[in-house]
GROMACS .gro file of C-alpha atoms in nm:
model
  376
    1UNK     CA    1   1.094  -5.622  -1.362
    2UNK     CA    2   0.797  -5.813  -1.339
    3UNK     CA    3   0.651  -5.982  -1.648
    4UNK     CA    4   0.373  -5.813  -1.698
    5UNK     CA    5   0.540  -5.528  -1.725
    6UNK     CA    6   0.813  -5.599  -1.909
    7UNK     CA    7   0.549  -5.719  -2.209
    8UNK     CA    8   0.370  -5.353  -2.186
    9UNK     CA    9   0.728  -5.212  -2.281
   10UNK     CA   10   0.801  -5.406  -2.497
   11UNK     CA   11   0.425  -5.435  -2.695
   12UNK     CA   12   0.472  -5.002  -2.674
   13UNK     CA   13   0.809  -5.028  -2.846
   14UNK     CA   14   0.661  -5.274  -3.097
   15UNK     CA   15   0.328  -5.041  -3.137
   16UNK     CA   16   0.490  -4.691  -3.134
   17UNK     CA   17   0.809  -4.717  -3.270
   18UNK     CA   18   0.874  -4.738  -3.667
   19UNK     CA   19   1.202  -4.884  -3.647
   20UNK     CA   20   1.387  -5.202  -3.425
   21UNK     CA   21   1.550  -5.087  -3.126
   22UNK     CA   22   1.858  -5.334  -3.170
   23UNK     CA   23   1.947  -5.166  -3.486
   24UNK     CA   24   2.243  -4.933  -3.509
   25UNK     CA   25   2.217  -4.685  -3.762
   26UNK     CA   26   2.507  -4.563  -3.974
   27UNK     CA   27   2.457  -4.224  -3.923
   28UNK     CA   28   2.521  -4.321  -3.545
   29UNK     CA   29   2.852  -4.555  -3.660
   30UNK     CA   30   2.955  -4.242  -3.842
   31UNK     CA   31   2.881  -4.026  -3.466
   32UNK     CA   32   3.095  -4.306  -3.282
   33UNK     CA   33   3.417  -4.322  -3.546
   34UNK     CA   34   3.429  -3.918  -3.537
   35UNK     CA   35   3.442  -3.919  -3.170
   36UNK     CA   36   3.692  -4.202  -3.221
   37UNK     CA   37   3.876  -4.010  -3.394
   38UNK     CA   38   3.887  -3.654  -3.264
   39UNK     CA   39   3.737  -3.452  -3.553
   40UNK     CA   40   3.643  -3.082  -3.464
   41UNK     CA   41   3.362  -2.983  -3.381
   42UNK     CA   42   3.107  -2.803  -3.592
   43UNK     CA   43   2.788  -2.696  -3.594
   44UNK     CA   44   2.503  -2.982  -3.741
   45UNK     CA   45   2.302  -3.210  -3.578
   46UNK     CA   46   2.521  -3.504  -3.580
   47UNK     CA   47   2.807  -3.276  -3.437
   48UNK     CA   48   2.553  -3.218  -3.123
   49UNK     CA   49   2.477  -3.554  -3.058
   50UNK     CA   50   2.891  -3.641  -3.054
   51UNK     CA   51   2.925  -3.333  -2.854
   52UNK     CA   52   2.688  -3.520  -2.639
   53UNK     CA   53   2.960  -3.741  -2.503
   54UNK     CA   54   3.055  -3.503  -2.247
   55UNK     CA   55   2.807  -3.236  -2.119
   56UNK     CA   56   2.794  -2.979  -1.840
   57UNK     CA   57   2.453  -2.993  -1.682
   58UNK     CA   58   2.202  -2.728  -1.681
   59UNK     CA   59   2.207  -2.531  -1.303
   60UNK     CA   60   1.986  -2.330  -1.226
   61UNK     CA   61   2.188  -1.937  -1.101
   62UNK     CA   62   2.476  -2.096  -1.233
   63UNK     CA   63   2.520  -2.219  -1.627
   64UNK     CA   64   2.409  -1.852  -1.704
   65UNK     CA   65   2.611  -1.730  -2.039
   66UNK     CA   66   2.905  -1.578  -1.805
   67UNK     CA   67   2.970  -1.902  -1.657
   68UNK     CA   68   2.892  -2.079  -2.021
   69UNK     CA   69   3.180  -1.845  -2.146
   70UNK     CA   70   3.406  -1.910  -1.943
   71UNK     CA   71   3.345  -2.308  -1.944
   72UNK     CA   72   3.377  -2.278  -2.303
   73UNK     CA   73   3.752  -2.166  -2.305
   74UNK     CA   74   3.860  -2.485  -2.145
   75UNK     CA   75   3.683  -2.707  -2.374
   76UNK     CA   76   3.596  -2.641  -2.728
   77UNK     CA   77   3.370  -2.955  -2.772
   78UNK     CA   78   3.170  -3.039  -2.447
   79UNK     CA   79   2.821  -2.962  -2.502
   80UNK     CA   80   2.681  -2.655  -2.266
   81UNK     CA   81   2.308  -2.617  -2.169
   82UNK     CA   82   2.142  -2.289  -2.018
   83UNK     CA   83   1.944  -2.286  -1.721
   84UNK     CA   84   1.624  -2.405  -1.745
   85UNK     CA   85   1.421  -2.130  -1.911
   86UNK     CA   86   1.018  -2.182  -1.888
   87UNK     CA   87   0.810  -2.178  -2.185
   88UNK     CA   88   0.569  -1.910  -2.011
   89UNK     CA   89   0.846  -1.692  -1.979
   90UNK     CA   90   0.866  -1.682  -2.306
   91UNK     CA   91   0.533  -1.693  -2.463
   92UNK     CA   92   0.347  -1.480  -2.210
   93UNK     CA   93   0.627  -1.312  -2.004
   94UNK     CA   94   0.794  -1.215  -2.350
   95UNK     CA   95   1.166  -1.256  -2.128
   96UNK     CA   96   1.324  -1.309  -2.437
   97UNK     CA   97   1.659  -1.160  -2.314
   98UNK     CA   98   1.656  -1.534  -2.131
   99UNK     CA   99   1.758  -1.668  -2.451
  100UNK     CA  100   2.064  -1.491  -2.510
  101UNK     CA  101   2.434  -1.616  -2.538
  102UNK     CA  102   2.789  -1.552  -2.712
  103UNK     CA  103   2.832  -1.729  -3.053
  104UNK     CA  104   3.139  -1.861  -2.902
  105UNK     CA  105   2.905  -2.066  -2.657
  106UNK     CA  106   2.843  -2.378  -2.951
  107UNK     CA  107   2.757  -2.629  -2.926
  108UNK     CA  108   2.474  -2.532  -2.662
  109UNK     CA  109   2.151  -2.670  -2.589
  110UNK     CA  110   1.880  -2.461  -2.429
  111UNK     CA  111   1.674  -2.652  -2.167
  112UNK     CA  112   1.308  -2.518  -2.136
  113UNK     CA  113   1.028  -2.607  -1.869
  114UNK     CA  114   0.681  -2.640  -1.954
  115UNK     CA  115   0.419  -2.892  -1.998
  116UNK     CA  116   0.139  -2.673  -2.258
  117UNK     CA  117   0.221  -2.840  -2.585
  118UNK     CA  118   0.126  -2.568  -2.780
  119UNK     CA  119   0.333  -2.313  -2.527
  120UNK     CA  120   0.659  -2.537  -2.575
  121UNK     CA  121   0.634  -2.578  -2.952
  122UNK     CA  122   0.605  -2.163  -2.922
  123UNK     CA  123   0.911  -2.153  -2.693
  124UNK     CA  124   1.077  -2.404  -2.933
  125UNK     CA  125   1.023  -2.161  -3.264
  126UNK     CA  126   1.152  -1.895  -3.038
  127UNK     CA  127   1.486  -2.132  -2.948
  128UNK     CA  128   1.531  -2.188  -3.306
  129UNK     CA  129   1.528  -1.875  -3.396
  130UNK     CA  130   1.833  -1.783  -3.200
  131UNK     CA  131   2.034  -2.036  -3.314
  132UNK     CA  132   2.048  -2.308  -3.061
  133UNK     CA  133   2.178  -2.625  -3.158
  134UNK     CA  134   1.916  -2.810  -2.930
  135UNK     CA  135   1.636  -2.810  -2.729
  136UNK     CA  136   1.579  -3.008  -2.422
  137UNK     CA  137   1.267  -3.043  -2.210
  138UNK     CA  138   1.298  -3.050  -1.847
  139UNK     CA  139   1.169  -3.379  -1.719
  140UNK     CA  140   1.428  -3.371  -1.368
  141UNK     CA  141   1.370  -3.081  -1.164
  142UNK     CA  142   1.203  -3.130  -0.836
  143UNK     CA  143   1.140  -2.813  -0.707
  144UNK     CA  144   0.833  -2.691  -0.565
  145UNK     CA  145   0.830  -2.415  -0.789
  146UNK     CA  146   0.846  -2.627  -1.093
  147UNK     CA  147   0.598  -2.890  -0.945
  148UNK     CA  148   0.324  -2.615  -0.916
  149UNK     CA  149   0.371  -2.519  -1.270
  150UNK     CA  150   0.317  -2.915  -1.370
  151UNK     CA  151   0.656  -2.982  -1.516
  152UNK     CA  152   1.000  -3.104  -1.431
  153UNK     CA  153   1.001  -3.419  -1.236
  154UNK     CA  154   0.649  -3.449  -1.189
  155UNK     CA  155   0.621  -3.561  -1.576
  156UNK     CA  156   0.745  -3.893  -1.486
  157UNK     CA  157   0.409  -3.976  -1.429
  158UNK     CA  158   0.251  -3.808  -1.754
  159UNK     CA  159   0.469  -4.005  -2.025
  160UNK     CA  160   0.179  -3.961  -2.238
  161UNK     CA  161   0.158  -3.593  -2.233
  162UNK     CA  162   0.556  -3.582  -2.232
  163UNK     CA  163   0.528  -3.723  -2.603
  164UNK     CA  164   0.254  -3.481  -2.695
  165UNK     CA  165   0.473  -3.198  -2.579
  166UNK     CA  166   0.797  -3.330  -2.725
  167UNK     CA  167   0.567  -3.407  -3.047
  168UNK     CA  168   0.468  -3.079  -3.061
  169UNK     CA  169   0.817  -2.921  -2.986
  170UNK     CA  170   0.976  -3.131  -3.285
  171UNK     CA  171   0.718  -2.981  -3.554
  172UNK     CA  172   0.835  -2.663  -3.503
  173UNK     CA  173   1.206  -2.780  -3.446
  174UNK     CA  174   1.297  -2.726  -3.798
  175UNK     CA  175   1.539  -2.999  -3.775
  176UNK     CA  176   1.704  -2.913  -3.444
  177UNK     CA  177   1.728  -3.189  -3.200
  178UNK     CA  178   1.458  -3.229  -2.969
  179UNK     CA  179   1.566  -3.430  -2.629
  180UNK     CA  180   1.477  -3.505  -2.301
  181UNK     CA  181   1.649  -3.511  -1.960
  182UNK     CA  182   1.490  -3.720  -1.725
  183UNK     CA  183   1.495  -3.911  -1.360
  184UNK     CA  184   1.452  -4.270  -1.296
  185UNK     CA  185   1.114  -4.192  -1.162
  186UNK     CA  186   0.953  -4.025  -0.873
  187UNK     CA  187   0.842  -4.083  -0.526
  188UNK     CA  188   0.720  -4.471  -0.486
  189UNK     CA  189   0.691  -4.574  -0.881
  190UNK     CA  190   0.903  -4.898  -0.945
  191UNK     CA  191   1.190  -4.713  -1.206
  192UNK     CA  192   1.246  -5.063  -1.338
  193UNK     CA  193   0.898  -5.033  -1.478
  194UNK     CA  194   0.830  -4.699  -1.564
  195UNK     CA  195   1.139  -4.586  -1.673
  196UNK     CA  196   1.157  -4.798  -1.994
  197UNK     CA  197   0.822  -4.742  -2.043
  198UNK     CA  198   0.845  -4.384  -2.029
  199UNK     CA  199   1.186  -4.437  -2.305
  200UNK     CA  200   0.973  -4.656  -2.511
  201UNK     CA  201   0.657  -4.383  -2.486
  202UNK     CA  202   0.862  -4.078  -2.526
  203UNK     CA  203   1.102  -4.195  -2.798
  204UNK     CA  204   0.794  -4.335  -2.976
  205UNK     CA  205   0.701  -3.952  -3.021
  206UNK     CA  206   1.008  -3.874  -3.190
  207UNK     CA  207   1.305  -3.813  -2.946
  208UNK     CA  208   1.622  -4.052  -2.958
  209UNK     CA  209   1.792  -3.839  -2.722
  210UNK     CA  210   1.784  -3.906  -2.352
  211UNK     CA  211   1.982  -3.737  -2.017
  212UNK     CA  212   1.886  -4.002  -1.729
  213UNK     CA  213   1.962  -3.869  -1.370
  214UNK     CA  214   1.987  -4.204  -1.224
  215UNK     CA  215   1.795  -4.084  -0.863
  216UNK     CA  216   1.424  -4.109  -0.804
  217UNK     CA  217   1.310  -3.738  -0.776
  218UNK     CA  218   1.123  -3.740  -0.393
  219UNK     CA  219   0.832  -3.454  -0.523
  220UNK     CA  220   0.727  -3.441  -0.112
  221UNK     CA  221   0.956  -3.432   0.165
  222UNK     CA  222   1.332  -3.344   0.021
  223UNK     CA  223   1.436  -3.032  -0.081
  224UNK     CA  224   1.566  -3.001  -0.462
  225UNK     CA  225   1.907  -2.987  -0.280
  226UNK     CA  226   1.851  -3.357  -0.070
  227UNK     CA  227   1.662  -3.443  -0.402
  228UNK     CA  228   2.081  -3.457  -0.534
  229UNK     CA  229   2.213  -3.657  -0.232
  230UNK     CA  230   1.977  -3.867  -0.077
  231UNK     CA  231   1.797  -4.049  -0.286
  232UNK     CA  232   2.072  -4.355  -0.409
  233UNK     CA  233   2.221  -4.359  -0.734
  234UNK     CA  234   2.136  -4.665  -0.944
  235UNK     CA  235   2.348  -4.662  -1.247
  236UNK     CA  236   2.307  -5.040  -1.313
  237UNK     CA  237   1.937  -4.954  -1.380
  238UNK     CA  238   2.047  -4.649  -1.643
  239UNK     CA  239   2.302  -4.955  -1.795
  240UNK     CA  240   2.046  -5.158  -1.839
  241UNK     CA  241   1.810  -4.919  -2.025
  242UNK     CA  242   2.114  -4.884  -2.266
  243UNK     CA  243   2.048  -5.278  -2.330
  244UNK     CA  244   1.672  -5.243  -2.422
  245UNK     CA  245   1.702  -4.935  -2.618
  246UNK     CA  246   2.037  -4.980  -2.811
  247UNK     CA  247   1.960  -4.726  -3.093
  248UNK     CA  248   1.873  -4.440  -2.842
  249UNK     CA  249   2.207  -4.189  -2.755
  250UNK     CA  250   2.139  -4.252  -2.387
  251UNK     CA  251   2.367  -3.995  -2.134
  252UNK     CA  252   2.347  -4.070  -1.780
  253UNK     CA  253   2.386  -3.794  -1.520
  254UNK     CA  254   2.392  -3.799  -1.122
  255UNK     CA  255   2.725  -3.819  -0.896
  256UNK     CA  256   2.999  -3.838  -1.155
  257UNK     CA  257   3.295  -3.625  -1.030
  258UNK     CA  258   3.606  -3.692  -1.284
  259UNK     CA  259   3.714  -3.812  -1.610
  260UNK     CA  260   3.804  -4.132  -1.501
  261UNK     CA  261   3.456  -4.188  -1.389
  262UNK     CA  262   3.335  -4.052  -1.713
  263UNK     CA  263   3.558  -4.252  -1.899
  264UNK     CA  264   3.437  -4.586  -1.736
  265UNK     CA  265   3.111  -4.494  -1.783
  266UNK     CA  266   3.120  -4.417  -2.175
  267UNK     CA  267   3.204  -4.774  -2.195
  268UNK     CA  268   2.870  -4.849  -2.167
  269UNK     CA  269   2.703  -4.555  -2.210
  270UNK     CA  270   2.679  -4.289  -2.505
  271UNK     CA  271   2.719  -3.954  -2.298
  272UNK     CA  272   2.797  -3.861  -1.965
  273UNK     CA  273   2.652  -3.539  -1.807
  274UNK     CA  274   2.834  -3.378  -1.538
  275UNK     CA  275   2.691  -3.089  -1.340
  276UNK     CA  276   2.821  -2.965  -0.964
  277UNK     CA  277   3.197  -3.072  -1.040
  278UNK     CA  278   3.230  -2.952  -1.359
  279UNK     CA  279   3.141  -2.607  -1.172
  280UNK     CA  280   3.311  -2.634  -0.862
  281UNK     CA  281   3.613  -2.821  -0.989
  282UNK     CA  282   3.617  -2.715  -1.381
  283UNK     CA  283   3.974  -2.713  -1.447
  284UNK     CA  284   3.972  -3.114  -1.355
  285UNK     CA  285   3.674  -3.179  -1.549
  286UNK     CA  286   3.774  -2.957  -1.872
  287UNK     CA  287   4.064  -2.841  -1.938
  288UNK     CA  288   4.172  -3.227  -2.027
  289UNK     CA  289   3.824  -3.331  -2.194
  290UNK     CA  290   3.920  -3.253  -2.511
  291UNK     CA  291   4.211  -3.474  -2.511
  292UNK     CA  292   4.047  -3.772  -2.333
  293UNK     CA  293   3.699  -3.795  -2.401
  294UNK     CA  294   3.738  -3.705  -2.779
  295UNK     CA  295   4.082  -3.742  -2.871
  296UNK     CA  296   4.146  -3.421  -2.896
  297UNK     CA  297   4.554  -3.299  -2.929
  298UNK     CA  298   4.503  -2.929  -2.786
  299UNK     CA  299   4.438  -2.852  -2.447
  300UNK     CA  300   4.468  -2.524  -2.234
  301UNK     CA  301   4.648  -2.484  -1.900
  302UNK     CA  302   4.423  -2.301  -1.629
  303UNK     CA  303   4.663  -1.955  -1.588
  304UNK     CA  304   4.557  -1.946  -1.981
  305UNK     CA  305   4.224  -1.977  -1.923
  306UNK     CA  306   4.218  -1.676  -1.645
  307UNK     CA  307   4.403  -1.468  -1.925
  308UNK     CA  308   4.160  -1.493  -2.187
  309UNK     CA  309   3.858  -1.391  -1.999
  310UNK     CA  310   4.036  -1.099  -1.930
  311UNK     CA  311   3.925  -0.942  -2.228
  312UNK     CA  312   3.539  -1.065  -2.196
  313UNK     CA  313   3.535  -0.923  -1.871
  314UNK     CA  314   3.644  -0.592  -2.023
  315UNK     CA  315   3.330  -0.563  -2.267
  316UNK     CA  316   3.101  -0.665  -2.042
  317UNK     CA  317   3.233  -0.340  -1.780
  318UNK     CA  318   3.184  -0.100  -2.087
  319UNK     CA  319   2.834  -0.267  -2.117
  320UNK     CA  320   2.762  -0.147  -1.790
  321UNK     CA  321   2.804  -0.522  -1.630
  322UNK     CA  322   2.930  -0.596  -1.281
  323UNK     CA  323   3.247  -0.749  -1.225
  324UNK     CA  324   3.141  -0.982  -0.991
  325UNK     CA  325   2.856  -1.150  -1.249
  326UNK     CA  326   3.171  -1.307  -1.399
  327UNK     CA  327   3.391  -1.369  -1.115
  328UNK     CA  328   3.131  -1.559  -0.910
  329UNK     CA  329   3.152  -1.858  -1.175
  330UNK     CA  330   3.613  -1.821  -1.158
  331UNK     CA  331   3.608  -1.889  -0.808
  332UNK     CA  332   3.701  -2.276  -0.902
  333UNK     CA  333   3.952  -2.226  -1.164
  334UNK     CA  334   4.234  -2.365  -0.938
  335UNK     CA  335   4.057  -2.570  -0.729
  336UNK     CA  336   4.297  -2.806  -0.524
  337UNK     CA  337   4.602  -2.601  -0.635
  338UNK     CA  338   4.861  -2.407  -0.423
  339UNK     CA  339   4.716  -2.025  -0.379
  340UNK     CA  340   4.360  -2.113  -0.482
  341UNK     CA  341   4.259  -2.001  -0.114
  342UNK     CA  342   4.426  -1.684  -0.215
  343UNK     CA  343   4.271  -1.638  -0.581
  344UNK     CA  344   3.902  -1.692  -0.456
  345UNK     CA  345   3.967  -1.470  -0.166
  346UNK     CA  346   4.078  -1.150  -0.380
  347UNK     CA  347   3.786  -1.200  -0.654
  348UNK     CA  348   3.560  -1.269  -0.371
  349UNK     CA  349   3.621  -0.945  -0.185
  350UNK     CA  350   3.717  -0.715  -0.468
  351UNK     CA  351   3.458  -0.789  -0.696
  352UNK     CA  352   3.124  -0.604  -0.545
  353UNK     CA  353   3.330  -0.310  -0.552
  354UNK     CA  354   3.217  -0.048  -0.748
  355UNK     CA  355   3.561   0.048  -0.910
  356UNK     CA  356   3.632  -0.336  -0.946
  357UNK     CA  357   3.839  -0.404  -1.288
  358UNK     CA  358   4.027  -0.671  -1.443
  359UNK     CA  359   4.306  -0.541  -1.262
  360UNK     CA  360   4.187  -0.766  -0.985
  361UNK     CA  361   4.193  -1.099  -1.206
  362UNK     CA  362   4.564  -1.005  -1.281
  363UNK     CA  363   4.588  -0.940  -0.883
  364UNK     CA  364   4.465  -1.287  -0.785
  365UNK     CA  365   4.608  -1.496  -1.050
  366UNK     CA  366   4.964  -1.325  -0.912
  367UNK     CA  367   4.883  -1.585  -0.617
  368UNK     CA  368   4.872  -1.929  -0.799
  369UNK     CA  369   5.174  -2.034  -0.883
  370UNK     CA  370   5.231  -2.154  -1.221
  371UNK     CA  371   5.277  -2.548  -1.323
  372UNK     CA  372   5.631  -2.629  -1.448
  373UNK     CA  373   5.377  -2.747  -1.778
  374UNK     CA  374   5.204  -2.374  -1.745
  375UNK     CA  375   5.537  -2.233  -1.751
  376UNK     CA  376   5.657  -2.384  -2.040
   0.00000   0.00000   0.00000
């Protein structure tokens, strides 16, 4: 970073910041020796931020409250975020029903887009309302749809009117947690520059929460599914910001795929964030979370898993649902395992059919083996 630049971070910390950045809290030593130590999780704001060690990302078409469910029944204390829900949506579009989930779903963050101060607080009252435990603004997507609304990724270039939204969204927070998720920066900025400066700007307005997806976000010329591949991960960057800003809870996101990696990576940083593996793979990313990322005893085997949805999947047929709204988000549940081929075959085919029932979970979980540990 050059020097300049380093001294306009810093002088913004200094200016907009009441407190030192090297200081740790105790109310965050408190955070660290719970997770040390395994406590449950329960509802509060300290409880989110520990439940902030290990979080499954916000998708869009995928972290819907089926898939949030289900995720929820391997772990009972990884933090879950909805899809991005826009704050016109909600104000204008009055799509309220966006905004609903099972109680069972906590701790869970909602993730809105928007970039109308006034519209987000509005969203935010809305949020609170229903209970969330959190609300994030999206400050990562790429997508031309979000980019001609003003928000998601393009922000990285507004940190100004980032802190007047998340200003904005904290008065009418009522307490709940107010955070950002974020990229490294956009298109040709130098991230060494502006991301601290957009840490130092935005946490200056009140958040001391940050998700860091640690890719530049291309706005022209990559698709939002290239804008997850292509452009390189820079972790030692994301490390670094955990050095300047030691009293933020800093999670970094992009490209982690296991535990292990998790694991290695809460040794420097304060949360991990794990998105396409935790869906595609979510038996190997949380059915043994509990245990290792916060010391946890309890832990579920996957055939239990498939059981208890059984009966969720029942109410949701006498609702009027459709099977395959549930099934879609299973396919994964034995990823890697002998007769997973076979499982995600039989929900695949069987459940668009009209007369589809939980008979069919029972019929494609006949074709995984259990575990000699499953069996026990």
């Amino acid at each position: 970073m050059r020097g300049g630049a380093t001294f306009r971070v810093w002088c913004n910390i200094l200016l907009h910041q009441g407190q030192k950045w090297g200081q740790t809290g105790p109310k965050q030593r408190k955070t660290e020796q719970m997770a040390e130590q395994g406590t449950p999780i329960k509802q509060g704001k300290s409880d989110v931020a520990r439940a902030a060690r290990l979080s499954v990302a916000p998708m869009m078409d995928w972290s819907d409250r089926h898939c949030r469910y289900f995720h929820r029944l391997m772990s009972a204390r990884v933090l879950l975020y909805t899809e991005m829900v826009t704050a016109p949506a909600l104000v204008r579009g009055g799509a309220l029903h966006l905004l609903d989930y099972n109680t069972e779903e906590h701790p869970l963050a909602v993730q809105l887009g928007g970039a109308d101060p006034r519209e987000l607080a509005q969203a935010t009252r809305l949020c609170v309302e229903r209970g969330y435990d959190e609300v994030n603004l999206n400050v990562g997507c790429p997508s031309d749809r979000v980019q001609s609304g003003t928000f998601g990724a393009v922000l990285m270039t507004q940190p100004g009117l980032v802190a007047d939204c998340v200003s904005a969204m904290k008065d009418a927070a009522q307490g709940i947690d107010i955070t950002v998720k974020c990229r490294i920066g956009v298109d040709d900025q130098n991230a060494a520059e502006v991301l601290p400066d957009f840490l130092s700007r935005v946490g200056a307005a009140g958040v001391d929460r940050f998700t860091i997806h640690a890719r530049k976000a291309w706005l022209k010329g990559l698709s939002p599914k290239e804008n997850r591949d292509i452009p390189p991960l820079e972790y030692p960057l994301v490390h670094q910001m955990k050095s300047f800003f030691p009293s933020l809870h800093l999670s970094i996101n992009g490209g982690i795929a296991s535990l292990d990696t998790a694991k290695e990576q809460l040794e420097i940083m304060d949360g991990v964030m794990i998105g396409r593996a935790a869906y595609h793979q979510p038996a190997d990313i949380l059915l043994d979370a509990d245990r290792r990322i916060f010391g946890a005893l309890d832990a579920k085997c996957a055939h239990q898993v498939a059981e208890e949805m059984i009966p969720y999947i029942e109410r949701h047929l006498a609702d009027g649902g459709r099977m395959h709204s549930i099934t879609r988000h299973m396919l994964g549940l034995f990823a890697g395992r002998p007769g997973a081929r076979a499982w995600r075959r039989v929900l695949s085919e069987g459940a668009s059919k009209s007369d589809a029932g939980v008979a069919l979970v029972r019929e494609a979980l006949s074709h995984v083996p259990e575990t000699e540990q499953e069996a026990l």
